[in-house]
Amino acid sequence: MTINTDFINDQSISEILSKHSKPDTAKVQEVLVKAREMKGLSLEDVAVLTGMSDPLQMKELFDTANFIKDTIYGKRLVVFAPLYITNLCANECTYCAFRAKNKAIVRRALNQEEIKHETQALIKQGHKRVLLVAGESYPKQGFQYVLDSVRSVYEASYEGAEIRRVNVNVAPLTVDEFKLLKAEKIGTYQIFQETYHRETYKKVHIGGKKMDYDWRVTAPHRAMEAGIDDIGIGVLFGLYDYRFELLALMQHIRELERAFGVGPHTISVPRLEPATGSDLASQPPFPVNDLEFRRIVAILRCAVPYTGIIMSTRETQQMRRDTFALGVSQISAGSRTNPGGYEEDDEISGQFSLGDHRPMDEVIRDVALMGYIPSFCTGCYRLGRTGQDFMDLAKPGAIKAHCGPNALSSFMEYLNNYASPETYKVGVDLVERTIAELEGLPAERARKLVDRVNKGQTDVFC
Ligand code: SAM
Ligand code: SF4
């Protein structure tokens, strides 16, 4: 099936942006009031929020995003770890250390035994969710290598514990390949367009299959056609004007909603980070400063309230703290971006520099001290609450009655089995305080689930 890619329409984006480049106070207020209804925003509304500049209005935007985050997600933050299986790549993305011609890194594709070892290292830290990541060149088995790798992650275990959800970030596939990936029971298929601006896309992708913009922008269509319900999309901020990218992201979301009745499950917001052997990565053509970055997160929270926002390990501790409050709902912790990095670290051969080097236990303690509940829950995926089913449940707010208690029970399981004594103490205080603040059904459910975990049960959720 050929898909028309006109849904990303540069001209209409430019027109909408210039129409709202200096919105008046009343217009901004109108959009923020609408955002608080939590039904999402139009492209024009998003343009208004990118056009305003008054510091007081910016504060109101942040307050609105915080209100939405608290109402829908409460204090929970889903935690995952990336697992890089190979840094072999046939593409030439000028911002990435893995690009084919970069001689400065050591190339490695993990074999299945090594993947199991890496997975065990993550299980030992307490992880339950893994994002499997690969360059676009597989060892001689070809795409079967990715399928085998997903299976290896699910098969690995350590002292009876296992990874419960494997999400995947690999190059665009055909519908048939996506069907095979779905058969391996992946959670989310994730793919970032990097930049939606065609001219910039062409400039930064100078070799390999990734040069084909249309093949990449239609990957979510093919994945959904193959029956993968949960799709993650994203932009690599720093390559082009973030205002344009936000509107294009909205056009992509609307297109998926039009074609499949449901938009993406998550949006990722990576910022360009320095990468070995890449000048572009150290000098982004459109750098996004910290305030703009917070604004991006806040605007997305208002625009698509029920879509998860993923913040990676690329951001510093301080930036993570600031953006949790604005709408981030998933974070990575204790990450390494070089294949084999959990057993032996070699940052030079990683994909980019990491802003946050702290071990998982420290990240978890820090998150808990801020009052956020690290969630290791995989309940929705296990119960088949994905895609439209997840959105149907999420929209009326009912998800809170599931996610809140499940976050607490999965966090308690982490505390009992993996936390240092210091983190355990901080965590248990938080769990008990949180249950005491709950009322009705969520309170009842949380108490029961946490008690079951404390009696030694694992993997309990509702
Ligand atoms: N090779 C596949 C692809 O390009 O889609 C999947 C894996 S690639 C390693 C995952 C993502 O890393 C890319 O989509 C890109 O957004 C991000 N990335 C690459 N270089 C980066 C850099 N210098 N800083 C931050 N993120 C980067
Ligand atoms: Fe390869 Fe992906 Fe890096 Fe591009 S971003 S060089 S495709 S690993």
Coordinates of C-alpha atoms and ligand atoms in Angstrom, one line a residue:
M1 CA 0.0 0.0 0.0
T2 CA 1.4 3.4 -0.9
I3 CA 0.7 6.0 1.7
N4 CA 0.5 9.7 0.7
T5 CA 2.8 11.6 3.0
D6 CA 1.2 15.0 2.4
F7 CA -0.1 14.9 5.9
I8 CA 3.1 16.6 6.9
N9 CA 2.4 19.9 5.2
D10 CA 5.3 22.4 5.5
Q11 CA 3.3 25.2 3.9
S12 CA 0.3 25.0 6.3
I13 CA 2.7 24.7 9.2
S14 CA 4.5 27.9 8.2
E15 CA 1.2 29.7 7.7
I16 CA -0.2 28.7 11.1
L17 CA 3.0 29.6 12.9
S18 CA 3.2 33.1 11.3
K19 CA -0.5 33.7 12.0
H20 CA 0.1 33.1 15.7
S21 CA 3.6 34.4 16.1
K22 CA 2.5 37.1 18.6
P23 CA -0.7 36.1 20.1
D24 CA -2.5 38.5 22.5
T25 CA -3.1 37.7 26.2
A26 CA -6.8 36.9 25.6
K27 CA -6.0 34.3 23.0
V28 CA -3.3 32.6 25.2
Q29 CA -5.8 32.5 28.1
E30 CA -8.4 31.0 25.9
V31 CA -6.0 28.2 24.8
L32 CA -4.9 27.5 28.4
V33 CA -8.5 27.3 29.6
K34 CA -9.2 24.8 26.8
A35 CA -6.1 22.8 27.8
R36 CA -7.4 22.4 31.3
E37 CA -10.5 20.6 29.9
M38 CA -8.0 17.8 29.0
K39 CA -9.5 17.1 25.6
G40 CA -6.3 18.1 23.7
L41 CA -5.5 21.0 21.5
S42 CA -5.6 21.9 17.8
L43 CA -2.6 22.8 15.6
E44 CA -3.6 26.5 15.9
D45 CA -3.7 26.2 19.7
V46 CA -0.3 24.7 19.7
A47 CA 1.0 27.5 17.5
V48 CA -0.4 30.0 20.0
L49 CA 1.6 28.4 22.8
T50 CA 4.8 28.4 20.7
G51 CA 4.3 32.1 19.7
M52 CA 3.7 33.6 23.2
S53 CA 6.7 35.1 25.0
D54 CA 5.4 36.8 28.2
P55 CA 7.1 35.3 31.3
L56 CA 3.8 35.4 33.2
Q57 CA 2.0 33.5 30.5
M58 CA 4.9 31.0 30.4
K59 CA 4.4 30.4 34.1
E60 CA 0.7 29.8 33.4
L61 CA 1.5 27.3 30.7
F62 CA 3.7 25.4 33.2
D63 CA 1.0 25.5 35.8
T64 CA -1.5 24.2 33.3
A65 CA 0.8 21.3 32.2
N66 CA 1.4 20.5 35.9
F67 CA -2.3 20.4 36.6
I68 CA -2.9 18.0 33.7
K69 CA 0.0 15.8 34.7
D70 CA -1.2 15.6 38.3
T71 CA -4.9 15.0 37.3
I72 CA -4.2 12.2 34.8
Y73 CA -1.0 10.6 35.9
G74 CA -0.8 11.5 39.6
K75 CA 2.7 11.1 40.9
R76 CA 3.7 8.0 39.0
L77 CA 6.7 7.7 36.7
V78 CA 7.3 4.6 34.6
V79 CA 10.9 3.5 34.7
F80 CA 12.7 1.6 31.9
A81 CA 16.2 0.9 30.6
P82 CA 17.5 0.9 27.0
L83 CA 19.3 -2.2 25.8
Y84 CA 21.6 -1.5 22.9
I85 CA 22.2 -4.8 21.1
T86 CA 24.3 -3.6 18.2
N87 CA 26.0 -0.4 17.1
L88 CA 26.6 -1.7 13.5
C89 CA 24.9 0.7 11.1
A90 CA 24.8 1.2 7.3
N91 CA 23.3 4.7 7.5
E92 CA 25.0 8.1 7.6
C93 CA 23.1 10.2 10.1
T94 CA 25.6 13.0 10.6
Y95 CA 24.5 13.5 14.3
C96 CA 25.0 9.9 15.4
A97 CA 28.2 8.1 16.6
F98 CA 27.0 4.8 15.1
R99 CA 27.0 6.2 11.5
A100 CA 28.7 3.8 9.0
K101 CA 31.8 5.8 8.3
N102 CA 32.6 6.8 11.9
K103 CA 36.0 5.0 12.7
A104 CA 36.2 6.4 16.2
I105 CA 34.0 3.7 17.9
V106 CA 34.5 0.0 18.5
R107 CA 31.7 -1.9 16.6
R108 CA 30.0 -4.7 18.3
A109 CA 26.8 -6.8 17.8
L110 CA 26.0 -8.8 20.9
N111 CA 25.2 -12.5 20.4
Q112 CA 22.2 -14.0 22.0
E113 CA 24.2 -15.3 25.0
E114 CA 25.5 -11.8 25.5
I115 CA 22.1 -10.3 25.2
K116 CA 20.9 -12.6 28.0
H117 CA 23.8 -11.5 30.2
E118 CA 23.0 -7.9 29.6
T119 CA 19.4 -8.5 30.4
Q120 CA 20.3 -10.3 33.6
A121 CA 22.4 -7.3 34.6
L122 CA 19.2 -5.2 34.2
I123 CA 17.1 -7.6 36.0
K124 CA 19.6 -7.6 38.9
Q125 CA 19.1 -3.8 39.1
G126 CA 15.3 -4.3 39.4
H127 CA 14.3 -3.4 35.8
K128 CA 11.1 -4.9 34.4
R129 CA 10.9 -2.9 31.1
V130 CA 13.5 -2.8 28.4
L131 CA 13.7 -0.7 25.3
L132 CA 15.7 -2.8 22.7
V133 CA 17.8 -0.5 20.4
A134 CA 19.9 -1.3 17.3
G135 CA 21.7 0.4 14.5
E136 CA 20.4 -0.4 11.0
S137 CA 22.7 -3.3 10.0
Y138 CA 22.2 -6.7 11.5
P139 CA 24.6 -9.6 11.7
K140 CA 24.2 -12.4 9.0
Q141 CA 20.8 -13.5 10.3
G142 CA 19.4 -10.2 9.1
F143 CA 16.1 -9.1 10.6
Q144 CA 15.8 -12.5 12.3
Y145 CA 18.6 -11.2 14.6
V146 CA 16.1 -8.6 16.1
L147 CA 13.4 -11.2 16.5
D148 CA 15.9 -13.6 18.3
S149 CA 17.1 -10.7 20.5
V150 CA 13.5 -9.9 21.7
R151 CA 13.1 -13.5 22.5
S152 CA 16.4 -13.7 24.4
V153 CA 15.4 -10.7 26.6
Y154 CA 12.1 -12.4 27.5
E155 CA 13.9 -15.7 28.1
A156 CA 16.6 -14.3 30.4
S157 CA 15.9 -14.6 34.1
Y158 CA 17.8 -14.0 37.3
E159 CA 16.7 -15.6 40.7
G160 CA 13.2 -16.1 39.3
A161 CA 12.8 -12.5 38.0
E162 CA 12.3 -11.6 34.4
I163 CA 11.8 -8.6 32.1
R164 CA 8.1 -8.2 31.6
R165 CA 7.8 -5.8 28.6
V166 CA 10.2 -5.3 25.7
N167 CA 9.7 -2.2 23.6
V168 CA 11.7 -1.9 20.4
N169 CA 13.4 1.0 18.7
V170 CA 14.8 -0.2 15.3
A171 CA 14.8 1.0 11.7
P172 CA 11.5 1.1 9.7
L173 CA 10.2 -2.4 8.7
T174 CA 7.8 -3.8 6.2
V175 CA 4.3 -4.8 7.3
D176 CA 5.3 -8.5 7.2
E177 CA 8.3 -7.8 9.4
F178 CA 6.2 -5.8 11.8
K179 CA 3.9 -8.9 12.0
L180 CA 6.8 -11.0 13.0
L181 CA 7.8 -8.5 15.6
K182 CA 4.3 -8.4 17.0
A183 CA 4.4 -12.2 17.2
E184 CA 7.4 -11.9 19.6
K185 CA 5.0 -10.0 21.9
I186 CA 6.7 -6.6 21.9
G187 CA 5.2 -3.7 23.8
T188 CA 5.7 -0.4 22.0
Y189 CA 7.3 0.0 18.6
Q190 CA 9.2 3.3 18.7
I191 CA 10.6 5.3 15.9
F192 CA 11.6 9.0 15.8
Q193 CA 11.3 11.0 12.6
E194 CA 14.3 13.0 13.9
T195 CA 13.1 16.1 11.9
Y196 CA 9.9 16.5 10.0
H197 CA 11.4 19.2 7.9
R198 CA 12.2 17.6 4.6
E199 CA 15.1 19.9 3.6
T200 CA 16.8 19.4 6.9
Y201 CA 16.1 15.7 6.8
K202 CA 17.9 15.5 3.5
K203 CA 20.9 17.5 4.8
V204 CA 21.5 15.3 7.9
H205 CA 20.8 11.9 6.4
I206 CA 23.5 11.5 3.7
G207 CA 23.8 7.8 3.2
G208 CA 21.9 4.5 3.5
K209 CA 18.2 3.6 3.6
K210 CA 17.4 6.2 6.2
M211 CA 17.7 8.9 3.5
D212 CA 14.1 7.9 2.5
Y213 CA 11.9 10.4 4.5
D214 CA 8.7 8.9 3.3
W215 CA 9.6 5.3 4.2
R216 CA 10.4 6.5 7.8
V217 CA 7.4 8.8 8.3
T218 CA 5.0 5.9 7.3
A219 CA 6.6 3.3 9.5
P220 CA 4.0 3.9 12.3
H221 CA 1.3 3.3 9.6
R222 CA 2.8 -0.1 8.7
A223 CA 3.3 -1.1 12.3
M224 CA -0.4 -0.3 13.1
E225 CA -1.5 -2.1 9.9
A226 CA 0.4 -5.1 11.2
G227 CA -1.5 -5.0 14.5
I228 CA 1.0 -3.3 16.7
D229 CA -1.2 -1.0 18.8
D230 CA 1.3 0.9 20.8
I231 CA 3.5 3.2 18.7
G232 CA 6.0 5.7 20.0
I233 CA 7.1 8.7 17.9
G234 CA 9.5 11.5 18.5
V235 CA 11.7 14.3 17.3
L236 CA 15.4 14.8 17.8
F237 CA 15.3 18.4 19.0
G238 CA 18.1 20.6 17.8
L239 CA 18.1 19.7 14.1
Y240 CA 15.4 22.2 13.1
D241 CA 13.1 24.9 14.6
Y242 CA 11.2 23.3 17.5
R243 CA 8.0 25.3 16.7
F244 CA 7.9 23.7 13.3
E245 CA 8.6 20.2 14.7
L246 CA 5.8 20.5 17.3
L247 CA 3.2 21.3 14.7
A248 CA 4.5 18.6 12.4
L249 CA 4.3 16.1 15.3
M250 CA 0.7 17.2 15.7
Q251 CA 0.0 16.6 12.0
H252 CA 1.5 13.1 12.3
I253 CA -0.7 12.4 15.4
R254 CA -3.8 13.6 13.6
E255 CA -3.0 11.4 10.6
L256 CA -2.6 8.3 12.7
E257 CA -5.9 9.1 14.5
R258 CA -7.6 9.6 11.1
A259 CA -6.2 6.3 9.7
F260 CA -6.4 4.0 12.7
G261 CA -8.7 5.8 15.2
V262 CA -5.9 6.1 17.8
G263 CA -2.8 8.2 18.0
P264 CA 0.7 7.3 19.4
H265 CA 1.0 5.7 22.8
T266 CA 4.1 7.8 23.6
I267 CA 6.1 10.7 22.4
S268 CA 9.9 11.0 23.0
V269 CA 11.7 14.3 23.3
P270 CA 15.4 13.6 22.8
R271 CA 17.6 16.7 22.5
L272 CA 20.7 16.4 20.4
E273 CA 23.7 15.4 22.6
P274 CA 27.4 15.4 21.8
A275 CA 28.4 12.1 20.0
T276 CA 31.8 10.7 19.2
G277 CA 32.9 11.7 15.7
S278 CA 30.1 14.1 15.1
D279 CA 30.6 17.9 14.8
L280 CA 26.9 18.5 14.2
A281 CA 25.9 16.8 17.4
S282 CA 28.2 19.2 19.4
Q283 CA 26.9 22.2 17.5
P284 CA 23.2 21.8 16.9
P285 CA 21.9 24.0 14.1
F286 CA 18.8 24.9 16.1
P287 CA 19.9 24.5 19.8
V288 CA 17.0 24.1 22.2
N289 CA 17.8 25.8 25.5
D290 CA 16.5 24.6 28.9
L291 CA 13.6 27.0 29.0
E292 CA 12.5 26.0 25.5
F293 CA 12.8 22.4 26.4
R294 CA 10.5 22.8 29.4
R295 CA 8.1 24.6 27.1
I296 CA 8.1 21.7 24.6
V297 CA 7.2 19.3 27.3
A298 CA 4.5 21.5 28.7
I299 CA 3.0 22.2 25.3
L300 CA 2.9 18.5 24.5
R301 CA 1.2 17.7 27.9
C302 CA -1.5 20.2 27.0
A303 CA -1.9 19.2 23.4
V304 CA -2.1 15.4 23.9
P305 CA -2.9 14.8 27.5
Y306 CA -3.3 11.0 27.4
T307 CA -0.1 10.3 25.4
G308 CA 2.9 9.3 27.5
I309 CA 6.0 11.6 27.3
I310 CA 9.4 9.9 27.5
M311 CA 12.4 11.6 28.9
S312 CA 15.6 9.7 28.3
T313 CA 18.8 9.4 30.2
R314 CA 20.2 12.1 27.9
E315 CA 18.9 14.8 30.2
T316 CA 20.6 16.0 33.4
Q317 CA 19.3 15.3 36.9
Q318 CA 18.1 18.9 37.2
M319 CA 16.3 18.9 33.9
R320 CA 14.6 15.7 34.8
R321 CA 13.4 17.1 38.1
D322 CA 12.0 20.2 36.3
T323 CA 10.2 18.3 33.6
F324 CA 8.6 15.6 35.7
A325 CA 6.3 18.3 37.0
L326 CA 5.4 19.4 33.5
G327 CA 4.3 16.1 32.1
V328 CA 7.0 13.6 31.7
S329 CA 5.5 10.2 32.4
Q330 CA 8.3 7.7 31.6
I331 CA 12.1 7.9 32.3
S332 CA 15.1 5.7 31.7
A333 CA 17.4 5.0 34.6
G334 CA 20.9 3.7 35.0
S335 CA 21.3 3.6 31.2
R336 CA 24.2 2.7 28.9
T337 CA 24.2 3.4 25.2
N338 CA 26.9 1.0 24.1
P339 CA 26.2 -2.7 23.3
G340 CA 27.5 -4.7 26.3
G341 CA 27.5 -1.5 28.5
Y342 CA 25.8 -3.0 31.5
E343 CA 28.5 -5.6 32.0
E344 CA 31.5 -3.4 30.9
D345 CA 31.2 0.3 30.3
D346 CA 32.9 2.1 27.4
E347 CA 31.3 5.5 26.9
I348 CA 33.4 6.3 23.8
S349 CA 31.5 3.6 21.8
G350 CA 28.2 4.7 23.2
Q351 CA 25.7 6.5 20.9
F352 CA 25.9 9.9 22.6
S353 CA 27.0 11.4 25.9
L354 CA 24.8 10.7 28.9
G355 CA 23.7 13.6 31.0
D356 CA 22.8 11.4 34.0
H357 CA 25.4 8.8 35.1
R358 CA 23.9 7.8 38.4
P359 CA 23.1 4.1 39.1
M360 CA 19.5 3.0 39.1
D361 CA 19.2 2.8 42.9
E362 CA 20.2 6.5 43.2
V363 CA 17.8 7.6 40.5
I364 CA 15.0 5.7 42.1
R365 CA 15.8 7.3 45.5
D366 CA 16.0 10.7 44.0
V367 CA 12.6 10.3 42.2
A368 CA 11.0 9.0 45.4
L369 CA 12.4 11.9 47.5
M370 CA 10.7 14.3 45.0
G371 CA 7.5 12.5 45.9
Y372 CA 7.1 10.6 42.6
I373 CA 6.4 6.9 42.6
P374 CA 8.7 4.9 40.3
S375 CA 6.4 2.4 38.5
F376 CA 7.6 -0.9 37.1
C377 CA 4.0 -1.9 36.2
T378 CA 3.4 -3.8 32.9
G379 CA -0.3 -4.6 33.8
C380 CA -2.0 -2.9 30.8
Y381 CA 0.2 -4.7 28.3
R382 CA -0.2 -8.0 30.0
L383 CA -4.0 -7.6 30.2
G384 CA -4.2 -6.5 26.6
R385 CA -5.1 -2.9 27.5
T386 CA -3.3 -1.4 24.5
G387 CA -4.0 1.0 21.7
Q388 CA -7.7 2.1 21.6
D389 CA -8.5 0.0 24.7
F390 CA -5.9 1.8 26.7
M391 CA -7.1 5.2 25.4
D392 CA -10.8 4.3 26.2
L393 CA -9.8 3.4 29.7
A394 CA -7.4 6.4 30.1
K395 CA -9.7 9.1 28.8
P396 CA -12.4 9.0 31.5
G397 CA -9.6 9.0 34.1
A398 CA -10.4 5.4 35.2
I399 CA -6.8 4.4 34.5
K400 CA -5.9 6.1 37.7
A401 CA -7.8 3.4 39.6
H402 CA -5.5 0.8 38.0
C403 CA -2.2 2.7 37.5
G404 CA -2.0 4.2 40.9
P405 CA -2.3 0.9 42.9
N406 CA -0.2 -0.9 40.3
A407 CA 2.6 1.7 40.5
L408 CA 2.6 1.3 44.3
S409 CA 2.7 -2.6 44.2
S410 CA 5.4 -2.7 41.6
F411 CA 7.4 -0.1 43.4
M412 CA 7.0 -2.1 46.7
E413 CA 8.3 -5.2 44.8
Y414 CA 11.3 -3.2 43.7
L415 CA 12.0 -2.0 47.3
N416 CA 11.7 -5.4 48.8
N417 CA 14.0 -7.1 46.3
Y418 CA 16.5 -4.6 44.9
A419 CA 16.7 -1.3 46.8
S420 CA 19.6 -0.3 49.1
P421 CA 18.6 0.2 52.8
E422 CA 18.6 4.0 52.3
T423 CA 16.3 3.8 49.2
Y424 CA 14.1 1.2 50.9
K425 CA 13.5 3.6 53.8
V426 CA 12.6 6.5 51.6
G427 CA 10.4 4.3 49.4
V428 CA 8.4 2.6 52.1
D429 CA 7.7 6.0 53.7
L430 CA 6.4 7.2 50.3
V431 CA 4.3 4.2 49.7
E432 CA 2.6 4.4 53.1
R433 CA 2.1 8.2 52.8
T434 CA 0.6 7.8 49.3
I435 CA -1.8 5.0 50.4
A436 CA -2.9 7.1 53.3
E437 CA -3.8 10.0 51.0
L438 CA -5.9 7.8 48.6
E439 CA -9.6 7.3 49.0
G440 CA -12.2 4.8 48.0
L441 CA -11.5 2.0 45.5
P442 CA -7.9 3.1 44.6
A443 CA -7.0 3.1 48.3
E444 CA -8.6 -0.3 48.9
R445 CA -6.9 -1.8 45.9
A446 CA -3.5 -0.3 46.7
R447 CA -3.6 -1.6 50.3
K448 CA -4.5 -5.1 49.1
L449 CA -1.8 -5.2 46.4
V450 CA 1.0 -3.8 48.5
D451 CA 0.1 -6.3 51.4
R452 CA 0.3 -9.2 48.9
V453 CA 3.7 -8.0 47.7
N454 CA 4.9 -7.7 51.4
K455 CA 3.8 -11.3 51.9
G456 CA 6.2 -12.3 49.2
Q457 CA 4.0 -12.4 46.1
T458 CA 5.4 -10.9 42.9
D459 CA 3.9 -9.5 39.7
V460 CA 0.6 -8.4 41.3
F461 CA -1.6 -5.9 39.5
C462 CA -5.2 -5.0 38.8
Ligands
SAM1 N1 18.9 3.0 14.1 C1 17.5 3.2 14.4 C2 17.1 4.5 13.9 O1 17.9 5.4 13.6 O2 15.9 4.7 14.0 C3 17.2 3.0 15.8 C4 18.2 3.3 16.9 S1 18.8 4.9 17.0 C5 20.2 4.4 17.8 C6 17.7 5.7 18.2 C7 17.6 7.2 18.2 O3 18.8 7.8 18.7 C8 17.5 7.9 16.9 O4 16.2 7.8 16.4 C9 18.0 9.3 17.2 O5 16.8 10.1 17.5 C10 18.8 9.1 18.5 N2 20.1 9.8 18.4 C11 21.0 9.6 17.5 N3 22.1 10.4 17.7 C12 21.8 11.1 18.8 C13 22.5 12.2 19.5 N4 23.7 12.6 19.1 N5 21.9 12.7 20.5 C14 20.7 12.3 20.9 N6 20.0 11.3 20.3 C15 20.5 10.7 19.2
SF4_2 FE1 22.3 4.4 12.5 FE2 20.1 5.0 13.9 FE3 22.5 6.2 14.4 FE4 21.3 6.8 12.2 S1 20.5 7.2 14.2 S2 23.5 6.3 12.3 S3 20.3 4.9 11.6 S4 21.9 4.0 14.7

